[in-house]
Amino acid sequence: MNGVANEPPSLDAADYDPIQHLNLLFSHPSTVSSIAHVSSTLQSKHNDLSTEISSLQTAQAYGPDSSLERMQSAQAELAGLFKKIETVRSRAIQTEQNITSMTADIKRLDGTKRNLTLSMTALKRLQMLTTAYEQLRGLAKTRQYRECASLLQAVLQLMRHFNSYRSIDQIATLSRGVGELQRELLEQVCEDFEMAFAKGEVGARKATLVEACGVMDALGDNARARLVTWYVNTELREYRQVFRGNDEAGSLDNIGRRYAWFKRMVKGYEEEHSAIFPPHWRVGETLAMAFCDGTKDDYKGILERSMRRIDGAKIDVNLLLSCLQETMDFEQTLERRFSNEPRASIDTLSSADERTQSFNGSISVAFEPYLSLWVESQDKALASMIPKYKAQPLLPSDEEFSPQAVISSAIELFHFYKLTLSQCAKLSTSERLLDLAKILAKYLDEYAQQVLLAILQRPAQTGASLEDVVLVLNTADFWHANTEQLEENIKKRIDHDLVSKVDLSSQADAFLGVASAAVIALVNKVEADCDGAWREMKNTNWSKMESVGDQSSYVGELVSHVDTKAQEVLGVVVKQQYARAFADKLVEHLANAYVLNIVQCRPISEVGAEQMLLDKYVLTKALETLLSHHNPSSSPSQPHVPPTSFVKRVNATMTRIDPLLKTLQVRPSPPEGLVQAYLIHVGDRSDTNFRKILDLKGIRKQDQGHLIELFTIHRDGSSGGGKLVAQSPLLTPLMNAAGLGGVGVGVNNLNLSIDRLAAGPGAALSTAAQGAASRFDAASLGEKLLNAARDGVERMGTPAMHEAGQAQSGVGNGAGGAQNAASINENLKNFGKFFRRDIGGLGARFGKRDGSVDEHQGGR
């Protein structure tokens, strides 16, 4: 078109592109003039296509083979199909009617035959019933019980077929006759038994009585129960007359006569009467149960009358227990005797129900309300045992000490508890067992306080030896484990509704507290050997030191003493968790002592502080190897590798000293440097604590004013003032507010009372190092307990106390001794609970009930 060289694309193409087509048509500006011609051509093409489409649609709609005609044809075919279906249905109905009319006569004949058969069967059964009834009447009169039994069963079975025909007069008359005959047989058999037993003709008439029992079986359960009840009452009549009508024979003193009488009676039954009754009647068991029920009622009456005696005398506990034990033995004999008897009963369901009535407790239940007397006797027995345990030696004279040994009284008490619990569980599993559990819990507390803790509280002159402390530690661990097992055993035995009331967790916590106190006592023994080294440290002139050299001489002596004594202690501590607890507490105590001795070494120069920092580093490295003394390796090729967790704890504990020493290393001139160092390392807003640093450096009072003023300016300034704490946990408890006139040491400040120990972690722990710790270490409570509760407290490797603290140290003396003992017992429980919550310290390892150990054991 218009000279366009390229052939335009076809309009019928599937990938037709109108833009491409237009670009071909108007590829040059000169072709714009042909737009009108192209438009007209396209319009003409469009009109042609529209005309063609219309013609095709018309042809499709009205042609000879159009869709309309096909639709009409399909509708006509469907109408024909429905007509054929209706025709088939009509024919089926007609066929069914024809078949029904053909078979109606056959059905009628079948019904007639069935009715005729039923009538003949009923007449035959009626004939059999009438004949059997007449024969049964004749046999009953002649007492031919063997034939009567089988014939009676047949008559009763036939009679059941005519229950629906009782509206017929003849059948009703026959039914009344059968019922009357049953009653006559029942009375006749009972009369025969009564006459035989009354005249002593049981042996002669045994065959007749055995056959009569077959008749009673056929008569049913009620008839059998009547005969058995009569026999039981007959056999027990003499027993009731002798033991209920005679106060002397029926008393608890003669309880053995009752059981002897029953055994004689049972022997006579087995020899003479057991063969009369069928085995599945279990007459012997019924006889025994009736004896137990009657005896139980007798005992209830006797015990009630004894408790209501006018003279006020109570039942003798020993007699009560003796009678109860004899009764339980008798019940066990009956249980074994009758549980092994074979069953021949056809009625297995009723047979099973009958056996659910056990003989256990059938008589002894009468004693249960009076078992409180026995529980009281156990209370008195335990009360007498505690003072004896407190006075006797820890080990028998013929037994040598071993690291695994437990105090002999603990073993004795454990066996007593085991025997008592087993005995009570046999007697009662209800309220009496719960009362006993409370008694056992009470004396576990008494043993922990008055026996174990009393050993650790001995005065200095007769203080506990290392072996004694280890025995206490082993015994506390022994009872901590067994208390939990005791609680589980009681819960298994006691009634389900009382399980929630059994709780010995506080007693387990009390023994856990004793174990902690024993660990602290072991730490104190190590600290007692360190006094010389600390004295040498205090005698060193730290203010005149000119240069930093190797470690100070006191460090070597201190490390030597600690290693020697720790090796001795860890050599007799068996369990890993206690060895780790000992090492942890020893490190904490030495860190505390180091801080407190720094205070007494004032004034301290910058070089002296640097030397102390070096000494601290040497001491830290030495303390990391403490656990190498516990179960040391015999092979030199396998050196001890300290557990990672212990190394971290040692470094964390000793690093708490660094802020103090690093601040003391800074010179007071220029003053801004000292103030900035204090704010960086110590980081608190306390003027009092800042003065303590100045006093430790030996700065005179008149020279401190400018430094304190400068400290106030920098503290309140905008840079970093918001990050400062109010009181440094390291410096606040370190020295008293009187300007170092006396050194108030938190570890040994005996103004702490027992009540304060129970107040909580913050009240109980007031050491310098404790304040720096971010969590509560409950093991220190054992230390406070030992210090505050005993008279004549030994110094635990720390400087002297306030005079005021010394004046108040006699907490356990005087009129308050009994109250303090109760407070100690309660506090043992409280800080035992703290151990379970102290995740990283002593309590987490002790508190695990599954016996697991933490990761330091694996790294040993």
PDB file of C-alpha atoms in Angstrom, residues 569-657:
ATOM      1  CA  VAL A 569      39.703 -31.896 105.140  1.00  0.00           C
ATOM      2  CA  LEU A 570      39.070 -32.968 101.535  1.00  0.00           C
ATOM      3  CA  GLY A 571      40.754 -36.289 102.254  1.00  0.00           C
ATOM      4  CA  VAL A 572      37.861 -37.282 104.533  1.00  0.00           C
ATOM      5  CA  VAL A 573      34.980 -35.648 102.627  1.00  0.00           C
ATOM      6  CA  VAL A 574      33.614 -38.375 100.369  1.00  0.00           C
ATOM      7  CA  LYS A 575      30.883 -36.798  98.284  1.00  0.00           C
ATOM      8  CA  GLN A 576      31.824 -34.481  95.454  1.00  0.00           C
ATOM      9  CA  GLN A 577      29.061 -31.969  96.140  1.00  0.00           C
ATOM     10  CA  TYR A 578      30.257 -31.391  99.703  1.00  0.00           C
ATOM     11  CA  ALA A 579      33.878 -31.084  98.579  1.00  0.00           C
ATOM     12  CA  ARG A 580      32.814 -28.436  96.069  1.00  0.00           C
ATOM     13  CA  ALA A 581      30.698 -26.645  98.692  1.00  0.00           C
ATOM     14  CA  PHE A 582      33.668 -26.633 101.076  1.00  0.00           C
ATOM     15  CA  ALA A 583      35.992 -25.213  98.407  1.00  0.00           C
ATOM     16  CA  ASP A 584      33.454 -22.536  97.415  1.00  0.00           C
ATOM     17  CA  LYS A 585      32.923 -21.384 100.987  1.00  0.00           C
ATOM     18  CA  LEU A 586      36.644 -21.453 101.771  1.00  0.00           C
ATOM     19  CA  VAL A 587      37.357 -19.165  98.810  1.00  0.00           C
ATOM     20  CA  GLU A 588      34.611 -16.769  99.928  1.00  0.00           C
ATOM     21  CA  HIS A 589      35.861 -16.669 103.502  1.00  0.00           C
ATOM     22  CA  LEU A 590      39.456 -16.071 102.428  1.00  0.00           C
ATOM     23  CA  ALA A 591      38.324 -13.280 100.106  1.00  0.00           C
ATOM     24  CA  ASN A 592      36.374 -11.691 102.946  1.00  0.00           C
ATOM     25  CA  ALA A 593      39.317 -12.046 105.299  1.00  0.00           C
ATOM     26  CA  TYR A 594      41.657 -10.492 102.701  1.00  0.00           C
ATOM     27  CA  VAL A 595      39.414  -7.438 102.356  1.00  0.00           C
ATOM     28  CA  LEU A 596      39.087  -7.024 106.110  1.00  0.00           C
ATOM     29  CA  ASN A 597      42.841  -7.313 106.630  1.00  0.00           C
ATOM     30  CA  ILE A 598      43.401  -4.677 103.948  1.00  0.00           C
ATOM     31  CA  VAL A 599      41.372  -2.356 106.176  1.00  0.00           C
ATOM     32  CA  GLN A 600      43.687  -3.023 109.128  1.00  0.00           C
ATOM     33  CA  CYS A 601      46.812  -2.430 107.028  1.00  0.00           C
ATOM     34  CA  ARG A 602      46.090   1.309 106.587  1.00  0.00           C
ATOM     35  CA  PRO A 603      47.633   3.591 105.604  1.00  0.00           C
ATOM     36  CA  ILE A 604      48.295   1.991 102.246  1.00  0.00           C
ATOM     37  CA  SER A 605      50.413   3.665  99.602  1.00  0.00           C
ATOM     38  CA  GLU A 606      49.916   3.352  95.877  1.00  0.00           C
ATOM     39  CA  VAL A 607      52.820   0.909  95.635  1.00  0.00           C
ATOM     40  CA  GLY A 608      51.421  -1.054  98.572  1.00  0.00           C
ATOM     41  CA  ALA A 609      48.043  -1.343  96.853  1.00  0.00           C
ATOM     42  CA  GLU A 610      49.744  -2.569  93.696  1.00  0.00           C
ATOM     43  CA  GLN A 611      51.671  -5.176  95.719  1.00  0.00           C
ATOM     44  CA  MET A 612      48.403  -6.286  97.338  1.00  0.00           C
ATOM     45  CA  LEU A 613      46.849  -6.669  93.895  1.00  0.00           C
ATOM     46  CA  LEU A 614      49.762  -8.897  92.873  1.00  0.00           C
ATOM     47  CA  ASP A 615      49.412 -10.914  96.067  1.00  0.00           C
ATOM     48  CA  LYS A 616      45.716 -11.317  95.365  1.00  0.00           C
ATOM     49  CA  TYR A 617      46.495 -12.691  91.899  1.00  0.00           C
ATOM     50  CA  VAL A 618      48.929 -15.262  93.358  1.00  0.00           C
ATOM     51  CA  LEU A 619      46.380 -16.272  95.982  1.00  0.00           C
ATOM     52  CA  THR A 620      43.690 -16.629  93.313  1.00  0.00           C
ATOM     53  CA  LYS A 621      45.818 -18.992  91.223  1.00  0.00           C
ATOM     54  CA  ALA A 622      46.600 -21.081  94.306  1.00  0.00           C
ATOM     55  CA  LEU A 623      42.917 -21.336  95.272  1.00  0.00           C
ATOM     56  CA  GLU A 624      41.998 -22.606  91.804  1.00  0.00           C
ATOM     57  CA  THR A 625      43.736 -25.906  92.622  1.00  0.00           C
ATOM     58  CA  LEU A 626      41.872 -26.585  95.879  1.00  0.00           C
ATOM     59  CA  LEU A 627      39.762 -29.402  94.445  1.00  0.00           C
ATOM     60  CA  SER A 628      42.896 -31.297  93.406  1.00  0.00           C
ATOM     61  CA  HIS A 629      43.076 -32.552  97.016  1.00  0.00           C
ATOM     62  CA  HIS A 630      39.719 -34.350  96.671  1.00  0.00           C
ATOM     63  CA  ASN A 631      40.159 -37.854  95.268  1.00  0.00           C
ATOM     64  CA  PRO A 632      43.564 -36.987  93.738  1.00  0.00           C
ATOM     65  CA  SER A 633      44.714 -38.928  90.692  1.00  0.00           C
ATOM     66  CA  SER A 634      47.320 -41.597  91.410  1.00  0.00           C
ATOM     67  CA  SER A 635      48.847 -41.229  87.938  1.00  0.00           C
ATOM     68  CA  PRO A 636      51.360 -38.373  87.575  1.00  0.00           C
ATOM     69  CA  SER A 637      50.773 -38.409  83.826  1.00  0.00           C
ATOM     70  CA  GLN A 638      47.231 -37.157  84.386  1.00  0.00           C
ATOM     71  CA  PRO A 639      47.502 -33.788  86.124  1.00  0.00           C
ATOM     72  CA  HIS A 640      44.433 -32.404  87.842  1.00  0.00           C
ATOM     73  CA  VAL A 641      42.333 -30.090  85.696  1.00  0.00           C
ATOM     74  CA  PRO A 642      40.145 -27.860  87.884  1.00  0.00           C
ATOM     75  CA  PRO A 643      36.475 -27.662  86.866  1.00  0.00           C
ATOM     76  CA  THR A 644      35.693 -24.657  84.715  1.00  0.00           C
ATOM     77  CA  SER A 645      32.786 -23.614  86.910  1.00  0.00           C
ATOM     78  CA  PHE A 646      34.987 -23.627  90.020  1.00  0.00           C
ATOM     79  CA  VAL A 647      37.705 -21.567  88.316  1.00  0.00           C
ATOM     80  CA  LYS A 648      35.090 -19.019  87.267  1.00  0.00           C
ATOM     81  CA  ARG A 649      33.726 -18.858  90.796  1.00  0.00           C
ATOM     82  CA  VAL A 650      37.170 -18.373  92.339  1.00  0.00           C
ATOM     83  CA  ASN A 651      37.972 -15.554  89.916  1.00  0.00           C
ATOM     84  CA  ALA A 652      34.562 -13.931  90.381  1.00  0.00           C
ATOM     85  CA  THR A 653      34.956 -14.040  94.172  1.00  0.00           C
ATOM     86  CA  MET A 654      38.508 -12.681  94.255  1.00  0.00           C
ATOM     87  CA  THR A 655      37.846 -10.064  91.558  1.00  0.00           C
ATOM     88  CA  ARG A 656      35.452  -8.315  93.922  1.00  0.00           C
ATOM     89  CA  ILE A 657      38.524  -6.990  95.721  1.00  0.00           C
TER      90      ILE A 657
END
